[in-house]
Short mmCIF file of C-alpha atoms in Angstrom, two decimals:
data_model
loop_
_atom_site.label_atom_id
_atom_site.label_comp_id
_atom_site.label_asym_id
_atom_site.label_seq_id
_atom_site.Cartn_x
_atom_site.Cartn_y
_atom_site.Cartn_z
CA MET A 1 34.51 -17.90 -53.37
CA LYS A 2 31.48 -19.22 -51.53
CA TYR A 3 32.31 -17.47 -48.28
CA PRO A 4 31.70 -13.88 -49.46
CA PHE A 5 28.34 -15.00 -50.81
CA LYS A 6 27.41 -16.59 -47.48
CA ILE A 7 28.53 -13.50 -45.62
CA ALA A 8 26.41 -11.31 -47.90
CA ILE A 9 23.39 -13.53 -47.29
CA ALA A 10 23.98 -13.35 -43.54
CA ILE A 11 24.19 -9.55 -43.66
CA VAL A 12 20.95 -9.32 -45.63
CA PHE A 13 19.23 -11.68 -43.19
CA MET A 14 20.48 -9.73 -40.19
CA THR A 15 19.39 -6.42 -41.74
CA GLN A 16 15.91 -7.77 -42.35
CA PHE A 17 15.76 -9.13 -38.81
CA LEU A 18 16.79 -5.82 -37.28
CA SER A 19 14.40 -3.85 -39.46
CA ALA A 20 11.55 -5.97 -38.10
CA GLN A 21 12.44 -4.95 -34.54
CA THR A 22 10.83 -1.98 -32.83
CA SER A 23 12.58 -0.30 -29.93
CA ARG A 24 10.77 1.44 -27.08
CA PHE A 25 12.52 4.27 -25.28
CA VAL A 26 10.93 5.59 -22.09
CA TYR A 27 11.76 9.18 -21.16
CA GLN A 28 10.86 11.24 -18.14
CA VAL A 29 9.63 14.68 -19.11
CA THR A 30 9.95 17.49 -16.57
CA MET A 31 7.77 20.55 -17.19
CA LYS A 32 7.34 24.01 -15.74
CA SER A 33 4.16 24.85 -17.62
CA ASP A 34 3.16 27.79 -15.38
CA SER A 35 5.46 30.76 -15.95
CA THR A 36 4.04 32.51 -12.86
CA ASP A 37 5.09 29.66 -10.57
CA LYS A 38 8.37 28.04 -11.55
CA THR A 39 8.28 25.96 -8.35
CA ASN A 40 5.33 24.05 -9.79
CA ILE A 41 7.17 21.22 -11.55
CA THR A 42 5.38 18.25 -13.06
CA THR A 43 6.92 15.02 -14.31
CA GLU A 44 5.53 12.08 -16.23
CA ASN A 45 6.72 9.32 -18.50
CA VAL A 46 6.60 9.57 -22.28
CA ILE A 47 7.37 6.92 -24.86
CA LEU A 48 9.24 6.91 -28.15
CA ASP A 49 8.68 3.77 -30.22
CA VAL A 50 11.13 3.56 -33.12
CA SER A 51 11.77 1.30 -36.10
CA PRO A 52 14.08 2.05 -39.04
CA GLU A 53 11.07 3.35 -41.00
CA LYS A 54 9.02 5.35 -38.48
CA SER A 55 8.55 6.44 -34.89
CA ILE A 56 5.68 7.43 -32.59
CA PHE A 57 6.00 9.65 -29.52
CA TYR A 58 3.20 9.80 -26.94
CA GLY A 59 2.40 9.99 -23.24
CA GLU A 60 2.50 6.76 -21.27
CA GLY A 61 -0.94 7.51 -19.85
CA ARG A 62 -2.47 7.71 -23.34
CA VAL A 63 -2.53 3.96 -23.89
CA LYS A 64 -3.81 3.34 -20.35
CA ARG A 65 -6.56 5.94 -20.82
CA ASP A 66 -7.63 4.48 -24.16
CA SER A 67 -7.81 1.02 -22.58
CA ILE A 68 -10.01 2.27 -19.75
CA MET A 69 -12.27 4.14 -22.17
CA GLN A 70 -12.71 1.01 -24.26
CA ARG A 71 -13.63 -1.00 -21.18
CA MET A 72 -16.09 1.69 -20.06
CA ARG A 73 -17.80 1.67 -23.44
CA GLU A 74 -18.08 -2.11 -23.39
CA THR A 75 -19.51 -2.21 -19.87
CA ARG A 76 -21.39 1.11 -20.14
CA ASN A 77 -20.01 1.94 -16.72
CA PHE A 78 -18.40 5.38 -16.88
CA ASP A 79 -16.16 6.33 -13.97
CA ARG A 80 -14.86 9.89 -14.14
CA SER A 81 -12.45 9.36 -11.23
CA ALA A 82 -10.61 6.65 -13.16
CA MET A 83 -10.04 9.07 -16.03
CA GLN A 84 -9.01 11.93 -13.76
CA ASN A 85 -6.18 9.81 -12.36
CA LEU A 86 -4.74 9.51 -15.88
CA ARG A 87 -4.89 13.19 -16.79
CA SER A 88 -1.76 14.20 -18.69
CA SER A 89 -0.11 17.27 -20.14
CA ILE A 90 1.10 15.12 -23.03
CA ASP A 91 -2.22 14.71 -24.81
CA TYR A 92 -0.69 14.70 -28.26
CA ILE A 93 1.09 12.29 -30.57
CA VAL A 94 4.12 12.97 -32.76
CA GLU A 95 4.60 10.59 -35.68
CA LYS A 96 7.73 10.63 -37.83
CA ASP A 97 8.24 9.07 -41.23
CA LEU A 98 11.98 8.49 -40.96
CA VAL A 99 12.29 7.43 -44.60
CA LYS A 100 10.64 10.53 -46.09
CA ASN A 101 11.83 12.78 -43.23
CA ILE A 102 8.31 14.01 -42.41
CA THR A 103 6.98 14.83 -38.92
CA TYR A 104 3.27 14.86 -38.07
CA PHE A 105 1.70 16.35 -34.95
CA LYS A 106 -1.71 15.12 -33.81
CA THR A 107 -3.85 16.45 -30.97
CA ARG A 108 -7.39 17.33 -29.94
CA LEU A 109 -9.05 20.73 -29.53
CA GLY A 110 -12.66 20.67 -28.39
CA ARG A 111 -14.45 17.76 -30.07
CA ASP A 112 -12.10 17.54 -33.06
CA GLN A 113 -8.76 15.91 -33.64
CA TYR A 114 -6.26 17.79 -35.78
CA ILE A 115 -3.12 16.70 -37.58
CA TYR A 116 -0.54 18.84 -39.31
CA GLU A 117 2.79 18.30 -41.01
CA GLU A 118 5.66 20.12 -39.30
CA ASP A 119 7.06 22.57 -41.85
CA ARG A 120 10.00 23.90 -39.82
CA LYS A 121 13.41 22.32 -40.13
CA ILE A 122 15.54 21.68 -37.06
CA ASP A 123 19.10 22.81 -37.76
CA TRP A 124 21.56 21.41 -35.25
CA LYS A 125 25.01 22.66 -34.34
CA ILE A 126 27.08 19.76 -33.00
CA LEU A 127 29.43 20.81 -30.19
CA PRO A 128 32.68 19.13 -29.07
CA GLU A 129 31.46 18.60 -25.49
CA THR A 130 30.87 14.98 -24.47
CA VAL A 131 29.51 13.42 -21.29
CA LYS A 132 28.41 10.00 -20.12
CA ILE A 133 24.67 9.78 -19.54
CA GLY A 134 23.72 6.52 -17.93
CA GLU A 135 25.53 3.82 -19.88
CA TYR A 136 25.93 5.92 -23.04
CA GLU A 137 28.68 8.22 -24.25
CA ALA A 138 26.81 11.29 -25.44
CA GLN A 139 27.76 14.39 -27.39
CA LYS A 140 26.16 17.81 -27.09
CA ALA A 141 24.33 19.73 -29.80
CA GLU A 142 22.21 22.87 -29.85
CA THR A 143 19.42 24.37 -31.91
CA THR A 144 16.71 27.01 -31.83
CA PHE A 145 13.20 25.75 -32.47
CA ALA A 146 9.72 27.25 -31.95
CA GLY A 147 10.91 30.14 -29.83
CA ARG A 148 13.25 28.22 -27.54
CA LYS A 149 16.95 27.40 -27.54
CA TRP A 150 17.51 23.70 -26.99
CA TYR A 151 20.48 21.60 -25.91
CA ALA A 152 20.54 17.92 -26.80
CA TRP A 153 22.86 15.04 -25.98
CA PHE A 154 22.91 12.17 -28.46
CA THR A 155 24.64 8.82 -28.55
CA GLN A 156 25.91 6.99 -31.60
CA ASP A 157 25.70 3.78 -29.58
CA ILE A 158 22.01 3.71 -30.61
CA PRO A 159 21.86 4.30 -34.38
CA PHE A 160 18.41 5.94 -34.56
CA GLN A 161 18.57 9.54 -35.75
CA ASP A 162 15.55 10.36 -33.64
CA GLY A 163 14.49 11.67 -30.26
CA PRO A 164 11.54 12.70 -28.11
CA TYR A 165 8.89 15.18 -29.25
CA LYS A 166 9.71 16.60 -32.71
CA PHE A 167 13.47 16.40 -32.26
CA LYS A 168 15.45 14.32 -34.76
CA GLY A 169 18.30 14.55 -37.26
CA LEU A 170 21.37 13.97 -35.08
CA PRO A 171 23.77 11.08 -35.81
CA GLY A 172 22.36 8.94 -33.01
CA LEU A 173 19.49 8.74 -30.54
CA ILE A 174 18.86 11.80 -28.38
CA VAL A 175 19.10 10.61 -24.77
CA LYS A 176 18.52 14.03 -23.23
CA VAL A 177 17.17 17.35 -24.48
CA GLU A 178 16.28 20.47 -22.53
CA ASP A 179 15.65 24.13 -23.28
CA ALA A 180 17.99 26.88 -22.15
CA ASN A 181 15.52 28.10 -19.50
CA GLU A 182 15.18 24.58 -18.08
CA ASP A 183 11.41 24.74 -18.46
CA TYR A 184 11.25 21.44 -20.36
CA SER A 185 13.55 18.44 -20.18
CA PHE A 186 13.33 14.93 -21.67
CA ASP A 187 15.62 12.34 -20.07
CA LEU A 188 15.96 8.72 -21.22
CA GLN A 189 15.13 6.25 -18.44
CA GLN A 190 14.98 2.82 -20.05
CA SER A 191 14.69 0.93 -23.32
CA LYS A 192 13.43 -2.42 -24.55
CA LYS A 193 12.29 -4.28 -27.65
CA ILE A 194 8.58 -4.55 -28.50
CA SER A 195 6.80 -6.66 -31.08
CA GLU A 196 4.70 -3.92 -32.70
CA PHE A 197 3.59 -0.31 -32.52
CA PRO A 198 0.59 0.48 -30.31
CA SER A 199 -2.78 1.40 -31.77
CA PHE A 200 -4.65 4.39 -30.40
CA ASP A 201 -8.34 4.98 -29.84
CA ASN A 202 -9.33 7.32 -32.66
CA ARG A 203 -12.23 8.94 -30.82
CA GLY A 204 -14.23 11.37 -32.91
CA GLY A 205 -13.29 9.88 -36.26
CA ASN A 206 -10.38 10.66 -38.52
CA PRO A 207 -8.30 13.74 -37.65
CA ILE A 208 -8.74 16.95 -39.60
CA LYS A 209 -5.63 17.66 -41.67
CA VAL A 210 -4.65 21.32 -41.55
CA LYS A 211 -1.63 23.53 -42.03
CA ARG A 212 0.41 24.19 -38.93
CA THR A 213 -0.38 27.91 -39.03
CA ASP A 214 -4.13 27.19 -39.22
CA PHE A 215 -3.91 24.85 -36.26
CA GLU A 216 -2.09 27.52 -34.25
CA LYS A 217 -4.95 29.95 -34.95
CA GLN A 218 -7.44 27.41 -33.62
CA GLU A 219 -5.26 26.78 -30.58
CA LYS A 220 -5.05 30.52 -29.93
CA GLN A 221 -8.84 30.76 -29.92
CA TYR A 222 -9.04 27.85 -27.51
CA ARG A 223 -6.55 29.45 -25.12
CA LYS A 224 -8.37 32.77 -25.30
CA ASP A 225 -11.76 31.34 -24.33
CA PRO A 226 -11.72 27.55 -23.76
CA VAL A 227 -15.30 27.44 -22.49
CA SER A 228 -16.76 29.05 -25.60
CA PHE A 229 -14.56 26.89 -27.81
CA VAL A 230 -15.77 23.66 -26.18
CA THR A 231 -19.38 24.87 -26.00
CA ASN A 232 -19.30 25.51 -29.74
CA SER A 233 -17.91 22.01 -30.23
CA PHE A 234 -20.91 20.55 -28.39
CA SER A 235 -23.38 22.68 -30.33
CA GLN A 236 -21.84 21.51 -33.61
CA GLY A 237 -22.61 17.89 -32.94
CA MET A 238 -20.41 16.49 -30.19
CA PRO A 239 -22.19 13.56 -28.50
CA ALA A 240 -23.52 14.35 -25.05
CA PRO A 241 -21.73 12.72 -22.11
CA PRO A 242 -23.64 9.88 -20.44
CA GLN A 243 -25.68 10.70 -17.33
CA SER A 244 -23.26 8.65 -15.26
CA MET A 245 -20.58 11.17 -16.22
CA GLY A 246 -22.73 14.14 -15.23
CA GLY A 247 -24.67 14.54 -18.47
CA GLY A 248 -28.24 15.77 -18.58
CA ASN A 249 -31.22 14.83 -20.71
CA ARG A 250 -32.18 15.45 -24.30
CA GLY A 251 -35.46 17.19 -24.78
CA GLY A 252 -37.10 19.58 -27.19
CA GLY A 253 -34.30 22.08 -26.53
CA GLY A 254 -31.54 19.55 -27.19
CA PHE A 255 -28.93 18.43 -24.68
CA ARG A 256 -29.09 20.09 -21.27
CA ALA A 257 -26.03 19.43 -19.14
CA ASP A 258 -26.31 19.09 -15.41
CA PRO A 259 -25.59 22.62 -14.08
CA ASP A 260 -23.09 21.43 -11.47
CA PHE A 261 -21.22 19.29 -13.99
CA ARG A 262 -21.16 22.14 -16.49
CA LYS A 263 -19.81 24.55 -13.89
CA GLN A 264 -17.10 22.10 -12.84
CA MET A 265 -16.10 21.55 -16.47
CA GLU A 266 -15.89 25.29 -17.16
CA GLU A 267 -13.81 25.93 -14.04
CA ARG A 268 -11.48 23.07 -14.90
CA LEU A 269 -10.97 24.30 -18.45
CA ARG A 270 -10.20 27.86 -17.36
CA ASP A 271 -7.87 26.62 -14.64
CA GLU A 272 -5.98 24.33 -17.03
CA VAL A 273 -5.43 27.08 -19.58
CA ALA A 274 -4.41 29.59 -16.90
CA LYS A 275 -1.82 27.23 -15.44
CA ASN A 276 -0.49 26.11 -18.84
CA ASN A 277 0.72 29.52 -19.97
CA ASN A 278 4.26 28.37 -20.73
CA PRO A 279 3.86 25.91 -23.63
CA ILE A 280 6.74 23.96 -25.10
CA GLU A 281 6.45 26.01 -28.31
CA LEU A 282 6.50 29.77 -27.75
CA SER A 283 6.42 31.16 -31.28
CA LYS A 284 6.77 30.38 -34.95
#
């Protein structure tokens, strides 16, 4: 009679041990963000950190960029070239509460950070097709989300009902997901155990919590005229960049940016928006 009790204790211990573990899954994301030039393909690594309770999805360069920014602030030595080398199209974070089944999206527009709760449900249709992806036996599923039709392959060998970006809810980890037009694709590259979730530099203070629809209105304004949007952000209290980053001086008329730096910034903003006309989410 003692053996069942010991087995039960062992199961509880093992469950607690596993729940304390956090898994890191590294994906390669392939993007065709310019609809006028489908030959322009960019790739970068993204990370999904998962525990039984929550997950965080972010660009690999985000942690590196935050580390460099922290070092620059400590040394007061600002090097724009170091930051340029870590520019990323994945400048957002997706956090999932896997217990309450809530997804949060966090990103920056202008000087402000925004966060909203995803209010759209992802309804999957599981298909009979199976294929081996890497070392995993995977099964196919499909869904329509945010204006795109998506195909996903999940494996029950990894018992996290999660995946990259906002995708979740399949009976196993999503190891690959791509849209029907092959504009976006997330492919699992490697996995490992980590001791804890990363912490991110919360520049600009706490994020502004808004409804998804309100955020999309702000994003639409930014895409329409990014220069005016950012200029308004500066005029509403955004700290001026240091002179070593091209900033100007503060005088009776307030902050005056170096004309060459300002022109470069405006051209870069317009160019980025023009070339990113094929976002991952196309509609409501």
